[in-house]
Short mmCIF file of C-alpha atoms in Angstrom, two decimals:
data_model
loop_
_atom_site.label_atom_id
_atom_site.label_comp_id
_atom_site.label_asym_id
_atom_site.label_seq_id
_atom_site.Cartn_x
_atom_site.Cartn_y
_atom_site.Cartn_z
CA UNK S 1 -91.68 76.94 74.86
CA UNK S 2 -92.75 75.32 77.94
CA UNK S 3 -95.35 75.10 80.65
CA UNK S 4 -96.06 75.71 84.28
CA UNK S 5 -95.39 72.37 86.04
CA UNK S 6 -96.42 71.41 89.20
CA UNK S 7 -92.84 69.58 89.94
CA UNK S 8 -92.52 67.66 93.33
CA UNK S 9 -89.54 69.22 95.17
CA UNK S 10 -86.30 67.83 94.45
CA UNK S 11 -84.45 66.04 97.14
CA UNK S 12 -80.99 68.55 97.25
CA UNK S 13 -82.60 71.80 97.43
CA UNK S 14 -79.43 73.12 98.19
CA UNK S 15 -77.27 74.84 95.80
CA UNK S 16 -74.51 73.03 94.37
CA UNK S 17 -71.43 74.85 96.23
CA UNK S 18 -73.58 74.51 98.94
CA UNK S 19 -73.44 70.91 98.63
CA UNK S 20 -69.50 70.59 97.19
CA UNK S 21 -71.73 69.17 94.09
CA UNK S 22 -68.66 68.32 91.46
CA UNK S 23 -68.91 70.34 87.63
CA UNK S 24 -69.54 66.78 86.76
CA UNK S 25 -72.66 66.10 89.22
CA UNK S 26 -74.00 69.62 87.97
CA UNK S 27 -73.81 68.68 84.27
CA UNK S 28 -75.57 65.49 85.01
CA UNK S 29 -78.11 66.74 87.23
CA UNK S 30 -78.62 69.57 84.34
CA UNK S 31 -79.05 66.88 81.61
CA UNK S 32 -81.22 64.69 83.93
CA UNK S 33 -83.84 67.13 85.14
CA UNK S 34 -84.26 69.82 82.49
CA UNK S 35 -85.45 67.16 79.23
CA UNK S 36 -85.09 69.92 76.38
CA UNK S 37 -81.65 70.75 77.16
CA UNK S 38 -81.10 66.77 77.06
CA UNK S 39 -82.89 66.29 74.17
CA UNK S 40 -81.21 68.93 71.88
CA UNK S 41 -77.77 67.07 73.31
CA UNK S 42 -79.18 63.89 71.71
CA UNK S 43 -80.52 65.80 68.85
CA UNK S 44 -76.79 67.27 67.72
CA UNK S 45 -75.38 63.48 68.65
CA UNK S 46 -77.55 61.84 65.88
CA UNK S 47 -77.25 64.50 63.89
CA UNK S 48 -73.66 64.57 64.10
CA UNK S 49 -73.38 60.73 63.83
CA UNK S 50 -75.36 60.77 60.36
CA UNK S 51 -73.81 63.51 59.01
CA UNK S 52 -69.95 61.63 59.74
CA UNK S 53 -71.35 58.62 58.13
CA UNK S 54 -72.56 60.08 55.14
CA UNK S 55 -69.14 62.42 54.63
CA UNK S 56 -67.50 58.62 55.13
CA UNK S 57 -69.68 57.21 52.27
CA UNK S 58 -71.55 54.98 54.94
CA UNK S 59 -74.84 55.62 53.54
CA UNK S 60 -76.66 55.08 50.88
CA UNK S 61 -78.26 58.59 50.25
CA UNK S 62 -77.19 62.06 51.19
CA UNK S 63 -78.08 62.81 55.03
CA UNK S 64 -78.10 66.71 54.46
CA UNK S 65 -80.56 69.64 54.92
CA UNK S 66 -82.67 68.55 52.16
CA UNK S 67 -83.41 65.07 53.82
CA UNK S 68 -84.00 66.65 57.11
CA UNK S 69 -86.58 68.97 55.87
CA UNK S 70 -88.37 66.42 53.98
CA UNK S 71 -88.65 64.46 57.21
CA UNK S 72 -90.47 67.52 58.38
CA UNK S 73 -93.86 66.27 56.79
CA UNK S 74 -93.59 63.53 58.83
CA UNK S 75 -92.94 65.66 62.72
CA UNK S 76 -96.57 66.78 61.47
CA UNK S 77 -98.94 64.20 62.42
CA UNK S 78 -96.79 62.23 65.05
CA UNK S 79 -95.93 65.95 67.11
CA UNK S 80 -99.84 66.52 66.87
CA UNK S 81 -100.24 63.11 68.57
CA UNK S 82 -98.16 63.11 70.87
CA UNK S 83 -99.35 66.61 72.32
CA UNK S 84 -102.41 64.73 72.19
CA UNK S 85 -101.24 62.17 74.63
CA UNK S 86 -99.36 64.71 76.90
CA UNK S 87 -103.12 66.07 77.64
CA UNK S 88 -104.56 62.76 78.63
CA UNK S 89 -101.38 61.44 80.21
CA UNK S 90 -100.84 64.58 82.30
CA UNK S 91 -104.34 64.34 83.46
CA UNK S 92 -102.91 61.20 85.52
CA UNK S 93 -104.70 57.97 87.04
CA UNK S 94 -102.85 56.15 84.31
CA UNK S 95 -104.38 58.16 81.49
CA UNK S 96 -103.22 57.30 78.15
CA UNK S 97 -105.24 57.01 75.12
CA UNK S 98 -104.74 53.65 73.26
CA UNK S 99 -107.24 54.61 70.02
CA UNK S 100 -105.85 57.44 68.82
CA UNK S 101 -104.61 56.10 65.78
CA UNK S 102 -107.76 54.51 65.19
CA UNK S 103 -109.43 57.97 65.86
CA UNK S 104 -107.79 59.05 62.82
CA UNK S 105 -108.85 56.60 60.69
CA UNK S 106 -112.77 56.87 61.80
CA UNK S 107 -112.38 60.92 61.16
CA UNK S 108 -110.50 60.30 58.32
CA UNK S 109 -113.25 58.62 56.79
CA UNK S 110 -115.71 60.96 57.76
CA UNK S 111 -113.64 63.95 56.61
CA UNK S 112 -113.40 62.02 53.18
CA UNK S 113 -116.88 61.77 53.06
CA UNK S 114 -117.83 65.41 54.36
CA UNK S 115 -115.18 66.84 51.82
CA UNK S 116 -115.95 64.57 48.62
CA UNK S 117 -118.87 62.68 48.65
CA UNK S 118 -121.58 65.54 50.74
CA UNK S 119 -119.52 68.44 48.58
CA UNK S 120 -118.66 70.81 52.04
CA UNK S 121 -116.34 73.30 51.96
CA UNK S 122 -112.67 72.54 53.14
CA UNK S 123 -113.11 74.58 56.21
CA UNK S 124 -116.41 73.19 57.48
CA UNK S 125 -114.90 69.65 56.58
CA UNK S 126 -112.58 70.32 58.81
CA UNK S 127 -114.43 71.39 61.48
CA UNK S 128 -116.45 68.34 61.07
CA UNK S 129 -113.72 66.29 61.25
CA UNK S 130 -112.80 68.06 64.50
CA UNK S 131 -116.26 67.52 66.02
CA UNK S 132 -115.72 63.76 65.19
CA UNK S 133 -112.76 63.79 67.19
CA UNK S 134 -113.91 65.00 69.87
CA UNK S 135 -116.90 62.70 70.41
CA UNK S 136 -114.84 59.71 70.33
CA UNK S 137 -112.29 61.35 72.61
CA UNK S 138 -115.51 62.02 74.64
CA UNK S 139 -116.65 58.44 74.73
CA UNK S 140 -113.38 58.04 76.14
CA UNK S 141 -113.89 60.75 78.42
CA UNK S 142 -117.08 59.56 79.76
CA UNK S 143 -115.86 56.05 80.09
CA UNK S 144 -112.64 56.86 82.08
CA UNK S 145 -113.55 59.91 84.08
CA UNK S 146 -117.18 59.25 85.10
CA UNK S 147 -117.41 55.78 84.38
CA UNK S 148 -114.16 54.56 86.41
CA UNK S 149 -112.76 52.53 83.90
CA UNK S 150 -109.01 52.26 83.85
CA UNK S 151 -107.73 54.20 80.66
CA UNK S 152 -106.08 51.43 79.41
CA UNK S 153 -109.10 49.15 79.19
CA UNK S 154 -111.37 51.71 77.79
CA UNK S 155 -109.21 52.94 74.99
CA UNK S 156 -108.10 49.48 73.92
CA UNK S 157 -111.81 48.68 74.02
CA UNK S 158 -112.54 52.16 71.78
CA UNK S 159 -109.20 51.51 69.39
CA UNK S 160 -111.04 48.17 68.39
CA UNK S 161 -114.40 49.74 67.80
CA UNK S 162 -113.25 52.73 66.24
CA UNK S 163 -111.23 50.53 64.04
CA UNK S 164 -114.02 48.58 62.86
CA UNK S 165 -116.39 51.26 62.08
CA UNK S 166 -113.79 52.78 60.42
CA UNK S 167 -112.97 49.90 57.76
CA UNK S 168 -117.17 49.03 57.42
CA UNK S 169 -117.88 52.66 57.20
CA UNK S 170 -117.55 52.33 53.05
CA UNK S 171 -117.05 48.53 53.00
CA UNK S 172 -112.84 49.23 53.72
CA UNK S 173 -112.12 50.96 51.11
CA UNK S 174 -110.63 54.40 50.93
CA UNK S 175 -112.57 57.29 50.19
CA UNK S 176 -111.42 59.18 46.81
CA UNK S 177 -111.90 61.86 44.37
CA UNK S 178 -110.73 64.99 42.62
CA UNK S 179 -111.50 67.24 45.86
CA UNK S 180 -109.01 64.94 48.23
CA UNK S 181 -106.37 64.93 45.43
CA UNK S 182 -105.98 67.68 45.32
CA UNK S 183 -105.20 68.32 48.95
CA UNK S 184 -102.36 66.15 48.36
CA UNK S 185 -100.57 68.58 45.83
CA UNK S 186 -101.26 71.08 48.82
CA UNK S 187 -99.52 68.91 51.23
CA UNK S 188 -96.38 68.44 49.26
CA UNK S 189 -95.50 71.92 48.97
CA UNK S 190 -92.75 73.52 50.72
CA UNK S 191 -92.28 76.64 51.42
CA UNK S 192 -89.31 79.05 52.40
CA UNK S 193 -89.03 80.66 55.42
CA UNK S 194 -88.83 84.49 55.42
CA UNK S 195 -85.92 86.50 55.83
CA UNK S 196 -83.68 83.39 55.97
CA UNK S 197 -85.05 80.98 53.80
CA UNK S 198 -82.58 81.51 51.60
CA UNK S 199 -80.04 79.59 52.99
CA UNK S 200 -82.00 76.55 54.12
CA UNK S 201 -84.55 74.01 52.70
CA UNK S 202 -87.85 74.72 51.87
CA UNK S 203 -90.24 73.47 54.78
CA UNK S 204 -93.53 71.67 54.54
CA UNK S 205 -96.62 73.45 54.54
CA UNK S 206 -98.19 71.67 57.14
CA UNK S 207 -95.93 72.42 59.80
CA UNK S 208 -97.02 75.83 59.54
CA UNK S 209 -100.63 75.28 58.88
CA UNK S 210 -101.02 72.53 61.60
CA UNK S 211 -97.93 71.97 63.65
CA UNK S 212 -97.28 74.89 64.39
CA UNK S 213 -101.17 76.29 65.87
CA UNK S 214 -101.73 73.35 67.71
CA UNK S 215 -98.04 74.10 69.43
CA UNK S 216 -99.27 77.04 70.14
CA UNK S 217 -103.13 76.64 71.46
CA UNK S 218 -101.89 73.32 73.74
CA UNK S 219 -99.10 75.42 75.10
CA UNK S 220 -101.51 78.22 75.72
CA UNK S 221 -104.06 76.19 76.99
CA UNK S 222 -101.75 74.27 79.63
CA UNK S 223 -100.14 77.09 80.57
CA UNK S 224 -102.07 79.76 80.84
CA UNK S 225 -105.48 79.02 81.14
CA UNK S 226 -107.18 77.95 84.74
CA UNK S 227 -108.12 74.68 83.05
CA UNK S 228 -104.30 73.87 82.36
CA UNK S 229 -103.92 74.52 85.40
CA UNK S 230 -106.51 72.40 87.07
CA UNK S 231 -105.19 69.83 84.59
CA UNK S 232 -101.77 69.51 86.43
CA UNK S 233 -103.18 69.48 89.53
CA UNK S 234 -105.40 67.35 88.32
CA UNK S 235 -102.61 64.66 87.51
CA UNK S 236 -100.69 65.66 90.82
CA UNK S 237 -103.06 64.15 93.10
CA UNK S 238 -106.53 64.08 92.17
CA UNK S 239 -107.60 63.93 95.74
CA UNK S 240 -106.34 67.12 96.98
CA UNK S 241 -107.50 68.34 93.39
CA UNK S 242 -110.70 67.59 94.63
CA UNK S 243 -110.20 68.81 98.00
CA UNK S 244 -109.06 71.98 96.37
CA UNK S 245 -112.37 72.57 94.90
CA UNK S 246 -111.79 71.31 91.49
CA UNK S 247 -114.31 69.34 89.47
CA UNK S 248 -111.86 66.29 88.89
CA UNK S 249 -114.09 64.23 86.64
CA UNK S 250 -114.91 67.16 84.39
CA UNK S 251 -110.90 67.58 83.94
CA UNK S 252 -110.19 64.72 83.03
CA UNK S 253 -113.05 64.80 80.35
CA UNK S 254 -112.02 67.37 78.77
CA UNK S 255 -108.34 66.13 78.44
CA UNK S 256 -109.68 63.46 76.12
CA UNK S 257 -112.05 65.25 74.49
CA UNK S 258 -109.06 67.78 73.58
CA UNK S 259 -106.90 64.65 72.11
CA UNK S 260 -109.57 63.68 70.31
CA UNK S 261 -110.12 66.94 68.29
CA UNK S 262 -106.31 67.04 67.86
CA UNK S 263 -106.75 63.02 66.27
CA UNK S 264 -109.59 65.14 64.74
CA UNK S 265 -106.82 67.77 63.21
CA UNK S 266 -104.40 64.98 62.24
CA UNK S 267 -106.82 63.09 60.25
CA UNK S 268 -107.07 65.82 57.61
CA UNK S 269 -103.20 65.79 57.53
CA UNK S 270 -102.80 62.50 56.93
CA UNK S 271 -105.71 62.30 54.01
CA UNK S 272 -104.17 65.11 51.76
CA UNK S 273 -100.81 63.11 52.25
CA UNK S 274 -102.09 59.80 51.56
CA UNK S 275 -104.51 61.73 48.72
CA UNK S 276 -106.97 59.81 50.29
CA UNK S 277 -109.04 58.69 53.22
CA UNK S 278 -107.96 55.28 53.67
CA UNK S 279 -109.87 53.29 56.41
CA UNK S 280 -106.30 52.13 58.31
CA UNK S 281 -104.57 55.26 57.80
CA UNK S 282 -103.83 55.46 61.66
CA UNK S 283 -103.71 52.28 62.47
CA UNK S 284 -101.67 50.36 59.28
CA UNK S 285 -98.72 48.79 60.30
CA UNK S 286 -97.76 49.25 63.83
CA UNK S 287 -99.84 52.12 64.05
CA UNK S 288 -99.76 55.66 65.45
CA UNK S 289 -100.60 55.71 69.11
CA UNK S 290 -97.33 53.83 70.10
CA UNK S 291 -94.52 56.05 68.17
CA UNK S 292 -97.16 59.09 69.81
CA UNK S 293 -96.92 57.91 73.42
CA UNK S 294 -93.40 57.01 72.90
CA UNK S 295 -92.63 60.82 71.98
CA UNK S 296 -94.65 62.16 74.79
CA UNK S 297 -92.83 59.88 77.25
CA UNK S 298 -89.38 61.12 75.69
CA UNK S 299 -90.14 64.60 75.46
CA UNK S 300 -90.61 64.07 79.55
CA UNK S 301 -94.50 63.54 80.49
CA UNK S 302 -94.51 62.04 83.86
CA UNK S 303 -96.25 58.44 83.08
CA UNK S 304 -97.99 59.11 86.55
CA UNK S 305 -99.18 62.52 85.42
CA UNK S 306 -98.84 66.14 86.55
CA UNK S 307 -95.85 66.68 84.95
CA UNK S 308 -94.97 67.84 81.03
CA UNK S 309 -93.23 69.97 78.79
CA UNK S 310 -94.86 71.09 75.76
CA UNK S 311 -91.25 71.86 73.81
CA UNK S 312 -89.97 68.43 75.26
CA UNK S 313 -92.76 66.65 73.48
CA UNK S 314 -91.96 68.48 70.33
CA UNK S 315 -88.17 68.54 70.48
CA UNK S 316 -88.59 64.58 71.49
CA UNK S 317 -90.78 64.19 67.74
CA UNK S 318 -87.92 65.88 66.36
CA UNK S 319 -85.35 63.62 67.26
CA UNK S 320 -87.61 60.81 66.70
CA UNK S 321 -87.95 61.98 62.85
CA UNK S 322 -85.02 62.63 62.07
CA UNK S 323 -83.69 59.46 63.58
CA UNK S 324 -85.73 57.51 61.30
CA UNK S 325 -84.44 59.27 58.48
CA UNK S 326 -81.25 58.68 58.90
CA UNK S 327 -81.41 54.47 59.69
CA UNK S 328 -83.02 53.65 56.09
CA UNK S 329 -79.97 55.22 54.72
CA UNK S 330 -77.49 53.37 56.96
CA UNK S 331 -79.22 49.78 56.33
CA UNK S 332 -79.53 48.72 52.50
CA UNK S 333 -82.51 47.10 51.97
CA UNK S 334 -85.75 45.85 53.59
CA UNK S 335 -84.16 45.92 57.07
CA UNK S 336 -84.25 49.81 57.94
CA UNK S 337 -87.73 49.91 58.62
CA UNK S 338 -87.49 46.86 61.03
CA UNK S 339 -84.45 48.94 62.35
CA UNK S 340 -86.78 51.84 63.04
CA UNK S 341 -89.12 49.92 64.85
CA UNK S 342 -85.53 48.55 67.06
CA UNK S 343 -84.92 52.21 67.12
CA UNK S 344 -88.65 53.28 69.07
CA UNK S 345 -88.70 50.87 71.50
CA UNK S 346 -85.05 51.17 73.13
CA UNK S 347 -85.78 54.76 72.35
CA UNK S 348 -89.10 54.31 74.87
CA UNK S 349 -87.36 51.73 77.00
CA UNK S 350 -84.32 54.49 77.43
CA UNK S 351 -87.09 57.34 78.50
CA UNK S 352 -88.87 55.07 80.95
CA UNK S 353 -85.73 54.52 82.31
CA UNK S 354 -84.28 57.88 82.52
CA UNK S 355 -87.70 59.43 83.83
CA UNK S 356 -87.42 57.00 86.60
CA UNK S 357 -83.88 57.69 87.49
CA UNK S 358 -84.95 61.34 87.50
CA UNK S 359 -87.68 61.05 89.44
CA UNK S 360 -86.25 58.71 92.29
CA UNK S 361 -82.83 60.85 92.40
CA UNK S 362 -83.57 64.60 91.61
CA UNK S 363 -87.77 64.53 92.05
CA UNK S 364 -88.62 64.81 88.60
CA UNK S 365 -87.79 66.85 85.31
CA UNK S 366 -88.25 70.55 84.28
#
């Protein structure tokens, strides 16, 4: 699944014989400029790796189709994000949205409290929880797009307040009860897929229930909708945008606001697997806007906007997941999760990299 992208032309617009290109120019230039057919190549290499080390009785737990599918539950809420990010960072001037884990945690709470304590319906919770999510992805909105402040100021400056309201919403401590528990035995289900789920792992619920529809509406919405459109032009150059007749400010709004009902969306994923609303849940440890804008950036969003896959982004979670799945079982102890966190940033630092090589030598990716 992918979208329409805007891509700059590449440099050899020739044809390869054209050129004398070599097989081994062609391959490279393949991997290099079209990121989902690079990511699945890194995909089957870790896969591959993990699976040798395990048949070698290198790990410590079985790496098999069990593990990986269990690792699903956690593609839910990081894929979600970083869609979330692709909408702001596509919408260019440096857009990036810094409070997005601490968006979750402020709907979080207010989903816990909608849900529990004022006795709505799941459904309406939800929605609530949505709304939320979009207001603070609106303050953000309003700050960067009609305001003029540089995204990563403003969201900084919202992740802290956000944050804080958050934790002294109920005096920082999670919001509980019978209701949210028992979203959690919901969230641990599996389920097997139809006509071949017989031969493969049971998958988590929620990659069907919300994975899957927000795949779906983003990719929808970027690629075939005028807005998506205007989006990526939007991110292009936001001067001709304007030129062009499109309401550049309102754009860019939006974008945000759209991330922040996604945050919205992710917030009621991550209470029924925590069982409850905790005050931090997006923002404990080193949080969820970094592994989300890391994906994004992997998955082959143009840092400078204009330019984004919606299958990269997901493929790029993917590998991301199941990554982390397999280094706890590879390093005894209390080291794998430090290992993880080695893992994400050469990880970011290698997509930085590679979208800059394939930028300045072939014009961009596809």
């Amino acid at each position: 699944m992918s979208t329409t992208t805007p891509t700059p032309p590449a440099p050899q617009a020739s044809s390869p014989a054209a050129t004398g290109e070599s097989v081994g120019s062609r391959v490279l230039r393949a991997l290099l400029t079209q990121r989902t057919v690079l990511i699945v190549v890194l995909l089957v290499a870790v896969l591959v790796t993990f699976v040798v080390m395990d048949a070698g009785g290198y790990l410590t737990g079985p790496y098999d189709g069990d593990t990986l599918a269990a690792a699903l539950i956690n593609l839910v809420p990081l894929a979600m994000l970083a869609l979330a990010e692709m909408l702001v960072i596509v919408s260019g001037r440096g857009g990036i949205d810094l409070s997005i884990g601490s968006t979750v945690s402020l709907t979080g709470m207010i989903f816990g409290f909608a849900y529990q304590s004022w006795g709505l319906p799941l459904l309406p919770a939800i929605l609530v929880a949505m709304v939320a999510g979009g207001l603070c992805g609106a303050i953000n909105g309003f700050l960067i797009a009609y305001l003029g402040f540089p995204a990563l100021i403003a969201t900084l400056a919202t992740y802290y307040g956000y944050a804080s309201i958050a934790l002294v919403i109920n005096d920082q401590k999670p919001v509980t009860g019978d209701d949210i528990a028992g979203l959690y035995s919901s969230a641990a289900q599996s389920v097997e897929l139809p006509l071949i789920g017989a031969n493969l792992p049971d998958i988590p619920v929620g990659v069907f229930y919300f994975l899957l529809p927000t795949v779906v509406v983003v990719y929808l919405v970027m690629a075939r909708t005028a807005y998506g459109r205007r989006l990526f032009a939007t991110g292009t150059n936001d001067v001709a945008g304007h030129f062009a007749g499109i309401d550049v400010r309102d754009t860019r709004f939006k974008a945000y606001v759209l991330a922040g009902v996604i945050a919205g969306l992710v917030a009621v994923v991550t209470t029924a697997q925590f069982a409850s609303a905790r005050p931090d849940a997006g923002t404990s440890g080193n949080g969820m806007a970094l592994p989300a804008i890391t994906i994004a950036v992997l998955g082959g969003v143009a840092i400078t906007g204009g330019i984004a896959r919606v299958a990269g982004v997901v493929l790029a979670g993917l590998l991301v997941v199941w990554l982390n799945a397999g280094i706890p079982l590879a390093i005894e102890g209390n080291d794998g999760p430090q290992f993880q966190l080695l893992a994400l940033g050469a990880v970011l630092i290698f997509a930085a990299l590679l979208n800059g090589l394939t930028t300045r030598r072939y014009g961009g990716t596809r």
